CSV table of C-alpha atoms in Angstrom, one decimal:
chain,number,residue,atom,x,y,z
A,1,VAL,CA,146.2,64.9,167.6
A,2,ASN,CA,145.0,64.1,170.7
A,3,SER,CA,147.1,62.6,173.6
A,4,SER,CA,147.2,61.4,177.0
A,5,SER,CA,148.2,64.7,178.2
A,6,ALA,CA,146.0,67.9,178.2
A,7,ASP,CA,145.4,69.2,174.1
A,8,TYR,CA,143.4,72.4,173.3
A,9,SER,CA,143.0,75.8,171.6
A,10,PRO,CA,143.0,73.8,168.2
A,11,MET,CA,143.2,76.6,165.2
A,12,ILE,CA,142.3,75.5,161.9
A,13,THR,CA,143.0,76.8,158.5
A,14,ALA,CA,139.9,77.4,156.0
A,15,ASP,CA,140.8,74.6,153.9
A,16,GLU,CA,140.8,72.4,157.1
A,17,SER,CA,144.4,71.2,155.7
A,18,VAL,CA,146.6,72.2,158.9
A,19,ILE,CA,145.5,72.1,162.5
A,20,MET,CA,147.8,73.7,165.2
A,21,ILE,CA,147.0,73.0,168.9
A,22,THR,CA,148.4,73.6,172.3
A,23,THR,CA,149.8,70.7,174.4
A,24,ARG,CA,151.2,70.0,177.6
A,25,ARG,CA,152.9,66.5,176.7
A,26,PRO,CA,156.1,65.9,177.5
A,27,GLU,CA,157.7,65.7,174.1
A,28,GLY,CA,157.8,69.5,174.0
A,29,MET,CA,161.0,71.8,174.5
A,30,GLY,CA,161.7,71.2,177.8
A,31,ASP,CA,161.3,69.3,180.7
A,32,GLU,CA,160.1,71.9,183.3
A,33,ARG,CA,157.1,71.7,184.6
A,34,ASP,CA,154.7,74.6,185.7
A,35,PRO,CA,154.6,74.7,189.8
A,36,SER,CA,151.0,75.8,189.7
A,37,ASP,CA,149.5,72.9,187.9
A,38,LEU,CA,152.8,70.6,188.2
A,39,GLN,CA,152.0,69.8,184.0
A,40,PHE,CA,154.7,70.3,181.4
A,41,MET,CA,154.7,74.0,180.3
A,42,GLU,CA,152.6,74.6,176.7
A,43,ASP,CA,153.8,74.3,173.2
A,44,ILE,CA,152.5,74.4,170.0
A,45,PHE,CA,152.3,71.3,167.9
A,46,TYR,CA,150.6,70.6,164.2
A,47,SER,CA,149.3,68.3,162.4
A,48,GLU,CA,148.4,68.0,158.4
A,49,LYS,CA,146.3,65.7,156.8
A,50,ASP,CA,147.8,63.1,154.6
A,51,LYS,CA,146.9,62.5,150.7
A,52,ASP,CA,143.8,60.2,152.0
A,53,GLY,CA,142.7,63.4,154.0
A,54,ASN,CA,143.7,61.9,157.4
A,55,TYR,CA,145.4,64.0,160.1
A,56,LYS,CA,149.0,62.7,160.4
A,57,PRO,CA,150.4,62.7,164.0
A,58,ALA,CA,151.0,65.7,165.8
A,59,LYS,CA,154.6,67.8,165.7
A,60,ASN,CA,156.5,69.6,167.9
A,61,ILE,CA,156.4,73.3,165.5
A,62,GLY,CA,160.2,73.9,166.9
A,63,ASP,CA,162.2,76.5,168.7
A,64,LYS,CA,161.6,79.5,166.4
A,65,ILE,CA,158.5,79.7,168.1
A,66,ASN,CA,158.1,77.1,170.6
A,67,SER,CA,160.4,77.7,174.1
A,68,ASP,CA,160.9,76.4,177.8
A,69,LYS,CA,158.3,78.3,178.9
A,70,HIS,CA,154.8,78.7,177.8
A,71,ASP,CA,154.2,79.0,174.7
A,72,ALA,CA,150.5,78.8,173.1
A,73,THR,CA,148.3,79.1,170.0
A,74,SER,CA,146.5,82.6,170.4
A,75,GLY,CA,145.4,82.8,166.4
A,76,LEU,CA,146.0,81.7,162.8
A,77,SER,CA,145.1,83.2,159.7
A,78,HIS,CA,142.5,81.8,157.4
A,79,ASP,CA,145.4,80.9,154.8
A,80,GLY,CA,147.3,78.9,157.2
A,81,GLN,CA,150.7,81.6,156.9
A,82,THR,CA,150.1,83.8,159.9
A,83,LEU,CA,150.6,82.2,163.3
A,84,PHE,CA,149.9,84.3,166.4
A,85,ILE,CA,151.4,83.0,169.6
A,86,TYR,CA,150.8,83.5,173.2
A,87,TYR,CA,153.5,83.8,175.5
A,88,GLY,CA,152.5,83.3,179.2
A,89,ARG,CA,155.2,85.0,181.5
A,90,HIS,CA,155.2,86.1,185.3
A,91,GLY,CA,151.2,85.7,185.4
A,92,ARG,CA,150.9,88.2,182.7
A,93,GLY,CA,151.2,87.6,178.4
A,94,ASP,CA,151.9,89.0,175.4
A,95,ILE,CA,150.7,88.2,171.4
A,96,TYR,CA,153.6,87.3,169.5
A,97,VAL,CA,153.6,86.4,165.5
A,98,SER,CA,155.4,84.3,163.2
A,99,THR,CA,154.5,84.0,159.2
A,100,LYS,CA,155.2,80.4,157.3
A,101,GLU,CA,157.8,80.8,154.2
A,102,LYS,CA,159.7,78.1,152.4
A,103,GLU,CA,161.8,77.0,154.6
A,104,GLY,CA,159.3,76.8,157.7
A,105,TRP,CA,157.7,79.6,159.9
A,106,THR,CA,159.9,82.6,161.0
A,107,LYS,CA,161.3,83.4,164.6
A,108,SER,CA,158.5,84.7,166.8
A,109,LYS,CA,158.3,88.3,167.1
A,110,SER,CA,156.2,91.0,169.5
A,111,ILE,CA,153.0,91.9,167.9
A,112,GLY,CA,154.3,95.5,168.8
A,113,LYS,CA,153.4,97.9,171.5
A,114,LYS,CA,150.5,99.2,170.5
A,115,ILE,CA,148.8,95.6,171.5
A,116,ASN,CA,151.3,94.3,173.8
A,117,GLN,CA,151.5,96.8,177.0
A,118,LYS,CA,153.4,96.4,179.5
A,119,ASP,CA,150.9,96.0,183.0
A,120,SER,CA,148.3,94.1,180.9
A,121,TRP,CA,147.5,90.6,179.3
A,122,GLU,CA,146.4,89.5,175.7
A,123,THR,CA,145.5,86.3,175.4
A,124,ALA,CA,143.6,85.1,171.6
A,125,ALA,CA,144.1,86.9,168.6
A,126,CYS,CA,142.3,86.7,165.2
A,127,MET,CA,143.1,88.6,161.9
A,128,SER,CA,140.0,89.4,159.3
A,129,TYR,CA,139.5,87.8,156.1
A,130,ASP,CA,141.3,90.2,154.7
A,131,LYS,CA,144.6,91.0,157.0
A,132,LYS,CA,143.5,94.9,157.4
A,133,GLN,CA,142.1,94.2,161.3
A,134,LEU,CA,142.9,92.4,164.3
A,135,PHE,CA,140.6,91.1,167.1
A,136,PHE,CA,142.0,90.7,170.3
A,137,VAL,CA,141.8,89.8,173.9
A,138,SER,CA,143.2,92.2,176.5
A,139,ASP,CA,142.6,93.2,179.9
A,140,ARG,CA,143.8,96.9,179.5
A,141,LYS,CA,142.7,100.3,180.7
A,142,GLY,CA,139.7,101.5,179.6
A,143,GLY,CA,137.7,98.3,178.7
A,144,LEU,CA,134.4,97.4,179.9
A,145,GLY,CA,134.4,94.3,182.2
A,146,LYS,CA,137.7,92.5,183.2
A,147,ARG,CA,138.9,91.0,179.9
A,148,ASP,CA,137.5,92.8,176.6
A,149,ILE,CA,137.2,92.4,172.7
A,150,TRP,CA,139.4,95.3,171.3
A,151,ILE,CA,140.2,96.0,167.1
A,152,SER,CA,143.3,97.2,165.9
A,153,ASN,CA,143.5,98.3,161.8
A,154,TRP,CA,146.5,97.6,159.7
A,155,ASP,CA,148.5,100.6,158.4
A,156,GLU,CA,149.8,100.0,155.2
A,157,GLU,CA,152.3,102.8,155.0
A,158,LYS,CA,154.5,102.3,158.7
A,159,GLU,CA,153.7,98.2,158.4
A,160,GLU,CA,152.5,98.0,162.0
A,161,TRP,CA,149.0,97.3,163.7
A,162,MET,CA,147.5,101.1,165.0
A,163,GLU,CA,146.0,102.0,168.2
A,164,PRO,CA,143.2,99.6,168.9
A,165,THR,CA,139.9,100.5,170.3
A,166,ASN,CA,137.0,98.7,172.5
A,167,LEU,CA,134.6,96.7,169.9
A,168,GLY,CA,132.0,98.2,172.8
A,169,ASP,CA,129.2,97.4,175.3
A,170,VAL,CA,127.2,95.7,172.7
A,171,ILE,CA,130.1,92.8,172.1
A,172,ASN,CA,131.8,93.2,175.7
A,173,SER,CA,129.9,93.2,179.5
A,174,LYS,CA,131.0,93.9,183.0
A,175,TYR,CA,132.6,90.0,183.0
A,176,ASP,CA,135.2,88.2,181.0
A,177,GLU,CA,135.4,87.8,177.0
A,178,ALA,CA,137.8,85.2,175.9
A,179,GLY,CA,138.2,83.4,172.5
A,180,ILE,CA,137.6,85.6,169.5
A,181,TYR,CA,137.2,84.4,165.8
A,182,ALA,CA,136.4,86.5,162.6
A,183,HIS,CA,134.3,84.6,160.1
A,184,PRO,CA,135.4,85.4,156.6
A,185,ASP,CA,132.5,86.9,155.6
A,186,GLY,CA,133.8,90.2,157.4
A,187,ARG,CA,130.6,91.1,159.3
A,188,THR,CA,130.3,87.8,161.5
A,189,ILE,CA,132.3,87.4,164.8
A,190,TYR,CA,132.3,83.8,167.5
A,191,PHE,CA,133.5,84.5,170.8
A,192,SER,CA,133.7,83.4,174.5
A,193,SER,CA,131.9,85.4,177.4
A,194,LYS,CA,130.8,85.0,180.8
A,195,GLY,CA,128.5,87.5,180.5
A,196,HIS,CA,125.4,88.2,178.2
A,197,SER,CA,122.7,85.3,178.2
A,198,SER,CA,125.4,82.7,179.6
A,199,MET,CA,124.1,79.3,180.7
A,200,GLY,CA,126.9,79.7,183.5
A,201,GLY,CA,130.9,80.3,183.2
A,202,PHE,CA,131.9,81.1,179.5
A,203,ASP,CA,129.5,80.2,176.5
A,204,ILE,CA,130.0,80.9,172.7
A,205,PHE,CA,128.6,83.4,171.4
A,206,LYS,CA,127.5,84.8,167.8
A,207,ALA,CA,127.6,88.3,167.0
A,208,VAL,CA,126.5,90.0,163.2
A,209,MET,CA,127.2,93.6,161.9
A,210,ASP,CA,124.6,94.9,160.1
A,211,ASP,CA,124.6,96.8,156.8
A,212,ASN,CA,125.0,99.8,158.8
A,213,GLY,CA,128.1,98.7,160.5
A,214,VAL,CA,126.4,98.4,164.2
A,215,TRP,CA,126.9,95.0,165.9
A,216,GLN,CA,124.0,93.7,166.8
A,217,THR,CA,123.5,92.2,170.0
A,218,PRO,CA,125.2,88.8,170.5
A,219,ILE,CA,123.6,85.1,170.8
A,220,ASN,CA,124.0,82.2,172.7
A,221,ILE,CA,124.8,79.3,170.1
A,222,GLY,CA,122.8,77.4,172.8
A,223,PHE,CA,122.7,73.6,173.5
A,224,PRO,CA,124.3,71.3,173.4
A,225,VAL,CA,127.4,73.2,172.5
A,226,ASN,CA,127.5,75.3,175.5
A,227,THR,CA,126.5,74.2,178.9
A,228,PRO,CA,126.2,75.3,182.8
A,229,ASP,CA,130.2,74.7,182.4
A,230,ASP,CA,132.6,76.8,180.5
């Protein structure tokens, strides 16, 4: 799974049978390098467990998802059937989606204009266990800080994500919020933030919704996971 290149942003299915990663290894879709750091462009690779429970060598997920530009893991549904992809272009980025079918992953497509906005930056995404809610990170107008966590509900009739709302000032701070993960219990989220009771830089926090649907104050999950670094 790991290589001599940068490997990060792992996404894993609930049964731990598949892991998706973002990598900068040379076996990607092109030989172009990012001029800002001279590393190869990001691509998505995946690894499946063999019959003995060990992960097999990571493979390129293919050109229906990867391109010669930046393509990164943004989120993975608990059942491993829906993959959210971050496409970075010209200093901004949008969330795309692909679904797994018998013949493999479908060609990625934009998650929709209500989530991806022209002048904003959408990065991490996570779908609730029942697939009716989408949590995602964006720096769109109307936020409480820089990047905030937003939520959108699935419209069954139109088969699209509805207009999102900000998750609120209990979760979002005046600083950056980043990664987001929604637990299968439907009331717990884990996220990354530079605010709240951060030890320094980005820390991982846990927040739980009470019986009235109100988010409680996020808890820093503490050392040794969190440190003074990001």
